[in-house]
Amino acid sequence: MVQRGFAAKRKKLNWKLVVLIALAHILALAGLARLLMPEFTSEVIEQATSIVTVTVRTYEDEEPEAEPSIAPPQPDEGAAGDEGREATPRPVIAPPQPLPRPSPAPRATSTGTANTSGAREDGEGTGAGGPGDGTGSGRRGSGTGGAVAVGPSVRSGELNEARDFPIPEGGRETRLGRSVTVHFTVTTAGRARNCTVANTQVDAATTARVCPLVIERIRFNPATAADGTPVEARYGYRVDFRARS
């Protein structure tokens, strides 16, 4: 019986296991060196990584092939054209019509014969003209009106300058040589009305007494027209204050 040598029974080495064990030792040594000398290990790692270069290739996108263009069919010469599009008319708005204005009513037809219408400021002819303002001539003045043939005149009554008027401040001598003139209308009955003071040279109290005294005490002959008919007329009456002799 032949005995095989001890070497024949030896198993083959497992290279994968050997590589793993070696890498583990290297990593353990690298970790220990990094803990003990961190600056040295970082420089070694940077140098080791700088040696390794990586080349990356990129593939350009291929341009898509252009599709062949299909030309539109050409119409036959002499063929009818396409139908036109249906046109939509633009809306037209009519302008607003103005409302008819009512015609004014015709004016009334005049029945007169004059060439002009309306009242005039100045009448034609003399006319009555209302009572006229006479100038008067003192105590016995006689005025003339517009259509008066004979003016009014004093028929009766008189005023006493001393007795009928109040004594003014400073005495009666203060109004001597002065006068008061009043205007009024003499009616057909011979009485005075519508009396107003035309001019005064004396005090207010004396002036205020003249018209009431004339209406109360003086009676007049009324004015007459050309045919003798009594008519009203304006008349002026003056009271003179003078010294009694």
Tab-separated table of C-alpha atoms in Angstrom:
chain	number	residue	atom	x	y	z
A	1	MET	CA	0.000	0.000	0.000
A	2	VAL	CA	1.412	3.278	-1.097
A	3	GLN	CA	0.861	6.264	1.187
A	4	ARG	CA	0.466	9.621	-0.451
A	5	GLY	CA	2.506	12.483	0.848
A	6	PHE	CA	1.184	14.980	3.229
A	7	ALA	CA	1.531	17.661	0.553
A	8	ALA	CA	-0.903	15.890	-1.669
A	9	LYS	CA	-3.643	16.318	0.859
A	10	ARG	CA	-3.139	20.150	1.061
A	11	LYS	CA	-6.066	22.193	-0.201
A	12	LYS	CA	-5.773	24.931	-2.815
A	13	LEU	CA	-5.583	28.559	-1.609
A	14	ASN	CA	-8.797	30.626	-1.790
A	15	TRP	CA	-7.576	33.848	-3.441
A	16	LYS	CA	-10.819	35.684	-2.855
A	17	LEU	CA	-10.533	35.134	0.865
A	18	VAL	CA	-6.911	36.233	0.783
A	19	VAL	CA	-7.827	39.479	-1.012
A	20	LEU	CA	-10.617	40.240	1.447
A	21	ILE	CA	-8.335	39.669	4.428
A	22	ALA	CA	-5.668	41.910	2.884
A	23	LEU	CA	-8.185	44.684	2.186
A	24	ALA	CA	-9.470	44.450	5.722
A	25	HIS	CA	-5.965	44.869	7.095
A	26	ILE	CA	-5.293	47.790	4.758
A	27	LEU	CA	-8.504	49.522	5.784
A	28	ALA	CA	-7.738	48.919	9.440
A	29	LEU	CA	-4.263	50.368	9.038
A	30	ALA	CA	-5.638	53.342	7.068
A	31	GLY	CA	-8.225	54.066	9.759
A	32	LEU	CA	-5.599	53.824	12.483
A	33	ALA	CA	-3.268	56.126	10.541
A	34	ARG	CA	-6.125	58.625	9.973
A	35	LEU	CA	-6.778	58.714	13.692
A	36	LEU	CA	-3.124	59.132	14.611
A	37	MET	CA	-1.949	61.330	11.696
A	38	PRO	CA	-5.034	62.919	10.010
A	39	GLU	CA	-3.062	65.491	7.982
A	40	PHE	CA	-0.719	62.902	6.490
A	41	THR	CA	-3.490	60.559	5.504
A	42	SER	CA	-5.543	63.361	3.836
A	43	GLU	CA	-2.519	64.333	1.677
A	44	VAL	CA	-1.969	60.710	0.672
A	45	ILE	CA	-5.624	60.322	-0.269
A	46	GLU	CA	-5.586	63.529	-2.365
A	47	GLN	CA	-2.452	62.381	-4.239
A	48	ALA	CA	-3.926	58.958	-4.819
A	49	THR	CA	-7.178	60.355	-6.164
A	50	SER	CA	-5.381	62.895	-8.382
A	51	ILE	CA	-3.639	60.072	-10.238
A	52	VAL	CA	-6.923	58.429	-11.141
A	53	THR	CA	-8.622	60.015	-14.154
A	54	VAL	CA	-12.050	59.157	-15.406
A	55	THR	CA	-13.086	59.781	-18.984
A	56	VAL	CA	-16.804	60.191	-19.559
A	57	ARG	CA	-18.129	60.045	-23.073
A	58	THR	CA	-21.472	61.481	-24.043
A	59	TYR	CA	-23.388	60.523	-27.103
A	60	GLU	CA	-24.911	63.340	-29.107
A	61	ASP	CA	-28.570	63.058	-29.866
A	62	GLU	CA	-29.068	62.085	-33.368
A	63	GLU	CA	-31.021	64.609	-35.375
A	64	PRO	CA	-34.360	63.257	-36.484
A	65	GLU	CA	-34.560	62.644	-40.128
A	66	ALA	CA	-36.626	65.291	-41.903
A	67	GLU	CA	-39.816	63.940	-43.197
A	68	PRO	CA	-40.323	64.559	-46.865
A	69	SER	CA	-42.736	67.418	-47.459
A	70	ILE	CA	-45.726	66.636	-49.498
A	71	ALA	CA	-46.585	69.503	-51.828
A	72	PRO	CA	-50.275	70.348	-52.001
A	73	PRO	CA	-51.895	69.307	-55.188
A	74	GLN	CA	-51.932	72.047	-57.761
A	75	PRO	CA	-55.376	72.887	-59.115
A	76	ASP	CA	-55.979	72.125	-62.725
A	77	GLU	CA	-55.831	75.067	-65.028
A	78	GLY	CA	-59.296	76.245	-65.925
A	79	ALA	CA	-60.897	74.617	-62.868
A	80	ALA	CA	-63.540	76.511	-60.890
A	81	GLY	CA	-62.379	78.383	-57.809
A	82	ASP	CA	-63.415	77.677	-54.239
A	83	GLU	CA	-66.712	78.977	-53.005
A	84	GLY	CA	-66.551	82.338	-51.303
A	85	ARG	CA	-67.230	82.674	-47.593
A	86	GLU	CA	-70.683	83.748	-46.576
A	87	ALA	CA	-70.602	87.452	-45.703
A	88	THR	CA	-72.360	88.736	-42.596
A	89	PRO	CA	-73.664	92.288	-43.121
A	90	ARG	CA	-72.605	94.945	-40.618
A	91	PRO	CA	-75.530	96.175	-38.475
A	92	VAL	CA	-76.636	99.668	-39.439
A	93	ILE	CA	-78.378	101.791	-36.795
A	94	ALA	CA	-80.652	104.498	-38.102
A	95	PRO	CA	-80.137	107.930	-36.471
A	96	PRO	CA	-82.876	108.943	-34.034
A	97	GLN	CA	-85.552	111.037	-35.646
A	98	PRO	CA	-86.186	114.390	-33.912
A	99	LEU	CA	-89.563	114.721	-32.309
A	100	PRO	CA	-91.797	117.170	-34.126
A	101	ARG	CA	-92.282	120.410	-32.252
A	102	PRO	CA	-95.840	121.595	-31.841
A	103	SER	CA	-96.487	124.667	-33.887
A	104	PRO	CA	-97.370	127.724	-31.792
A	105	ALA	CA	-100.937	128.861	-31.759
A	106	PRO	CA	-101.608	131.764	-34.089
A	107	ARG	CA	-101.902	135.155	-32.533
A	108	ALA	CA	-105.262	136.771	-32.244
A	109	THR	CA	-106.044	139.041	-35.123
A	110	SER	CA	-106.275	142.670	-34.181
A	111	THR	CA	-109.501	144.497	-34.960
A	112	GLY	CA	-108.027	147.994	-34.742
A	113	THR	CA	-107.161	150.324	-37.599
A	114	ALA	CA	-103.968	151.888	-36.202
A	115	ASN	CA	-100.595	151.188	-37.752
A	116	THR	CA	-99.026	150.439	-34.339
A	117	SER	CA	-100.216	148.599	-31.255
A	118	GLY	CA	-99.727	148.983	-27.524
A	119	ALA	CA	-100.043	151.955	-25.241
A	120	ARG	CA	-98.003	155.021	-26.089
A	121	GLU	CA	-96.361	157.322	-23.596
A	122	ASP	CA	-97.558	160.485	-25.279
A	123	GLY	CA	-101.136	160.676	-26.448
A	124	GLU	CA	-102.303	162.608	-29.467
A	125	GLY	CA	-104.229	165.808	-28.815
A	126	THR	CA	-104.606	167.738	-25.591
A	127	GLY	CA	-107.095	165.533	-23.744
A	128	ALA	CA	-108.106	166.025	-20.167
A	129	GLY	CA	-104.689	164.956	-18.849
A	130	GLY	CA	-105.942	164.696	-15.257
A	131	PRO	CA	-105.664	167.467	-12.711
A	132	GLY	CA	-102.931	169.990	-13.502
A	133	ASP	CA	-100.514	171.510	-11.014
A	134	GLY	CA	-101.123	175.251	-10.748
A	135	THR	CA	-98.292	177.548	-9.806
A	136	GLY	CA	-100.498	179.625	-7.500
A	137	SER	CA	-99.945	183.195	-6.560
A	138	GLY	CA	-99.691	183.358	-2.835
A	139	ARG	CA	-102.850	183.283	-0.834
A	140	ARG	CA	-105.015	183.962	-3.844
A	141	GLY	CA	-103.075	181.980	-6.482
A	142	SER	CA	-104.845	180.492	-9.476
A	143	GLY	CA	-103.393	177.424	-11.209
A	144	THR	CA	-104.103	176.170	-14.708
A	145	GLY	CA	-104.560	172.548	-15.727
A	146	GLY	CA	-103.997	170.781	-19.010
A	147	ALA	CA	-107.560	171.168	-20.371
A	148	VAL	CA	-108.722	173.751	-17.868
A	149	ALA	CA	-110.087	176.962	-19.304
A	150	VAL	CA	-110.445	178.695	-15.909
A	151	GLY	CA	-108.336	177.571	-12.943
A	152	PRO	CA	-109.488	177.168	-9.325
A	153	SER	CA	-109.619	180.105	-6.932
A	154	VAL	CA	-110.201	180.653	-3.207
A	155	ARG	CA	-113.846	181.214	-2.456
A	156	SER	CA	-113.816	181.553	1.334
A	157	GLY	CA	-111.729	180.984	4.423
A	158	GLU	CA	-108.247	181.956	5.479
A	159	LEU	CA	-105.475	180.927	7.849
A	160	ASN	CA	-104.190	183.068	10.713
A	161	GLU	CA	-100.396	182.915	10.853
A	162	ALA	CA	-100.265	183.703	14.579
A	163	ARG	CA	-103.323	181.917	15.953
A	164	ASP	CA	-103.523	178.745	13.807
A	165	PHE	CA	-99.899	177.615	14.180
A	166	PRO	CA	-97.824	176.622	17.245
A	167	ILE	CA	-95.140	178.941	18.556
A	168	PRO	CA	-91.796	177.627	17.329
A	169	GLU	CA	-88.707	177.324	19.490
A	170	GLY	CA	-87.238	180.812	19.791
A	171	GLY	CA	-90.586	182.575	19.293
A	172	ARG	CA	-92.696	183.633	16.297
A	173	GLU	CA	-89.978	186.013	15.185
A	174	THR	CA	-87.896	183.046	13.975
A	175	ARG	CA	-90.356	182.338	11.128
A	176	LEU	CA	-91.157	185.900	10.075
A	177	GLY	CA	-90.564	186.432	6.363
A	178	ARG	CA	-90.733	182.704	5.672
A	179	SER	CA	-93.435	180.624	3.950
A	180	VAL	CA	-94.861	177.142	3.307
A	181	THR	CA	-96.203	176.123	-0.133
A	182	VAL	CA	-98.568	173.158	-0.574
A	183	HIS	CA	-100.112	171.526	-3.668
A	184	PHE	CA	-103.490	169.790	-3.711
A	185	THR	CA	-106.414	168.933	-5.964
A	186	VAL	CA	-109.516	171.116	-5.972
A	187	THR	CA	-112.561	168.931	-6.556
A	188	THR	CA	-115.657	169.981	-8.494
A	189	ALA	CA	-117.264	170.538	-5.062
A	190	GLY	CA	-114.629	173.163	-4.238
A	191	ARG	CA	-112.747	171.205	-1.539
A	192	ALA	CA	-109.035	170.363	-1.301
A	193	ARG	CA	-107.716	166.777	-1.294
A	194	ASN	CA	-104.425	164.953	-1.869
A	195	CYS	CA	-102.461	167.760	-0.253
A	196	THR	CA	-98.641	167.586	-0.220
A	197	VAL	CA	-95.928	170.008	0.911
A	198	ALA	CA	-94.048	171.420	-2.075
A	199	ASN	CA	-91.679	173.777	-0.214
A	200	THR	CA	-91.161	174.870	3.387
A	201	GLN	CA	-88.909	177.354	5.162
A	202	VAL	CA	-90.191	176.903	8.713
A	203	ASP	CA	-90.057	174.298	11.462
A	204	ALA	CA	-91.590	170.833	11.104
A	205	ALA	CA	-94.461	171.405	13.539
A	206	THR	CA	-95.656	174.473	11.624
A	207	THR	CA	-95.240	172.744	8.264
A	208	ALA	CA	-97.331	169.735	9.391
A	209	ARG	CA	-100.301	171.974	10.211
A	210	VAL	CA	-100.712	173.607	6.774
A	211	CYS	CA	-102.402	170.767	4.786
A	212	PRO	CA	-104.947	169.825	7.496
A	213	LEU	CA	-105.926	173.508	7.913
A	214	VAL	CA	-106.313	174.042	4.146
A	215	ILE	CA	-108.544	170.945	3.777
A	216	GLU	CA	-110.629	171.929	6.793
A	217	ARG	CA	-111.056	175.688	6.411
A	218	ILE	CA	-110.512	176.808	2.820
A	219	ARG	CA	-113.203	176.477	0.121
A	220	PHE	CA	-112.485	176.977	-3.580
A	221	ASN	CA	-114.179	177.766	-6.830
A	222	PRO	CA	-113.588	174.674	-8.996
A	223	ALA	CA	-111.845	174.934	-12.318
A	224	THR	CA	-114.003	174.887	-15.455
A	225	ALA	CA	-113.486	173.617	-18.966
A	226	ALA	CA	-114.053	175.706	-22.099
A	227	ASP	CA	-117.778	174.908	-22.024
A	228	GLY	CA	-118.058	175.916	-18.350
A	229	THR	CA	-118.214	172.389	-16.948
A	230	PRO	CA	-116.522	172.081	-13.516
A	231	VAL	CA	-113.401	169.886	-13.605
A	232	GLU	CA	-110.848	168.886	-11.018
A	233	ALA	CA	-107.502	170.650	-11.151
A	234	ARG	CA	-104.328	170.941	-9.120
A	235	TYR	CA	-103.805	174.132	-7.157
A	236	GLY	CA	-100.945	175.703	-5.201
A	237	TYR	CA	-101.437	177.542	-1.918
A	238	ARG	CA	-98.754	179.463	0.010
A	239	VAL	CA	-98.854	180.588	3.641
A	240	ASP	CA	-96.649	183.613	4.329
A	241	PHE	CA	-95.547	184.367	7.865
A	242	ARG	CA	-95.184	188.101	8.217
A	243	ALA	CA	-95.567	190.609	11.013
A	244	ARG	CA	-98.988	192.053	11.650
A	245	SER	CA	-99.195	195.860	11.403
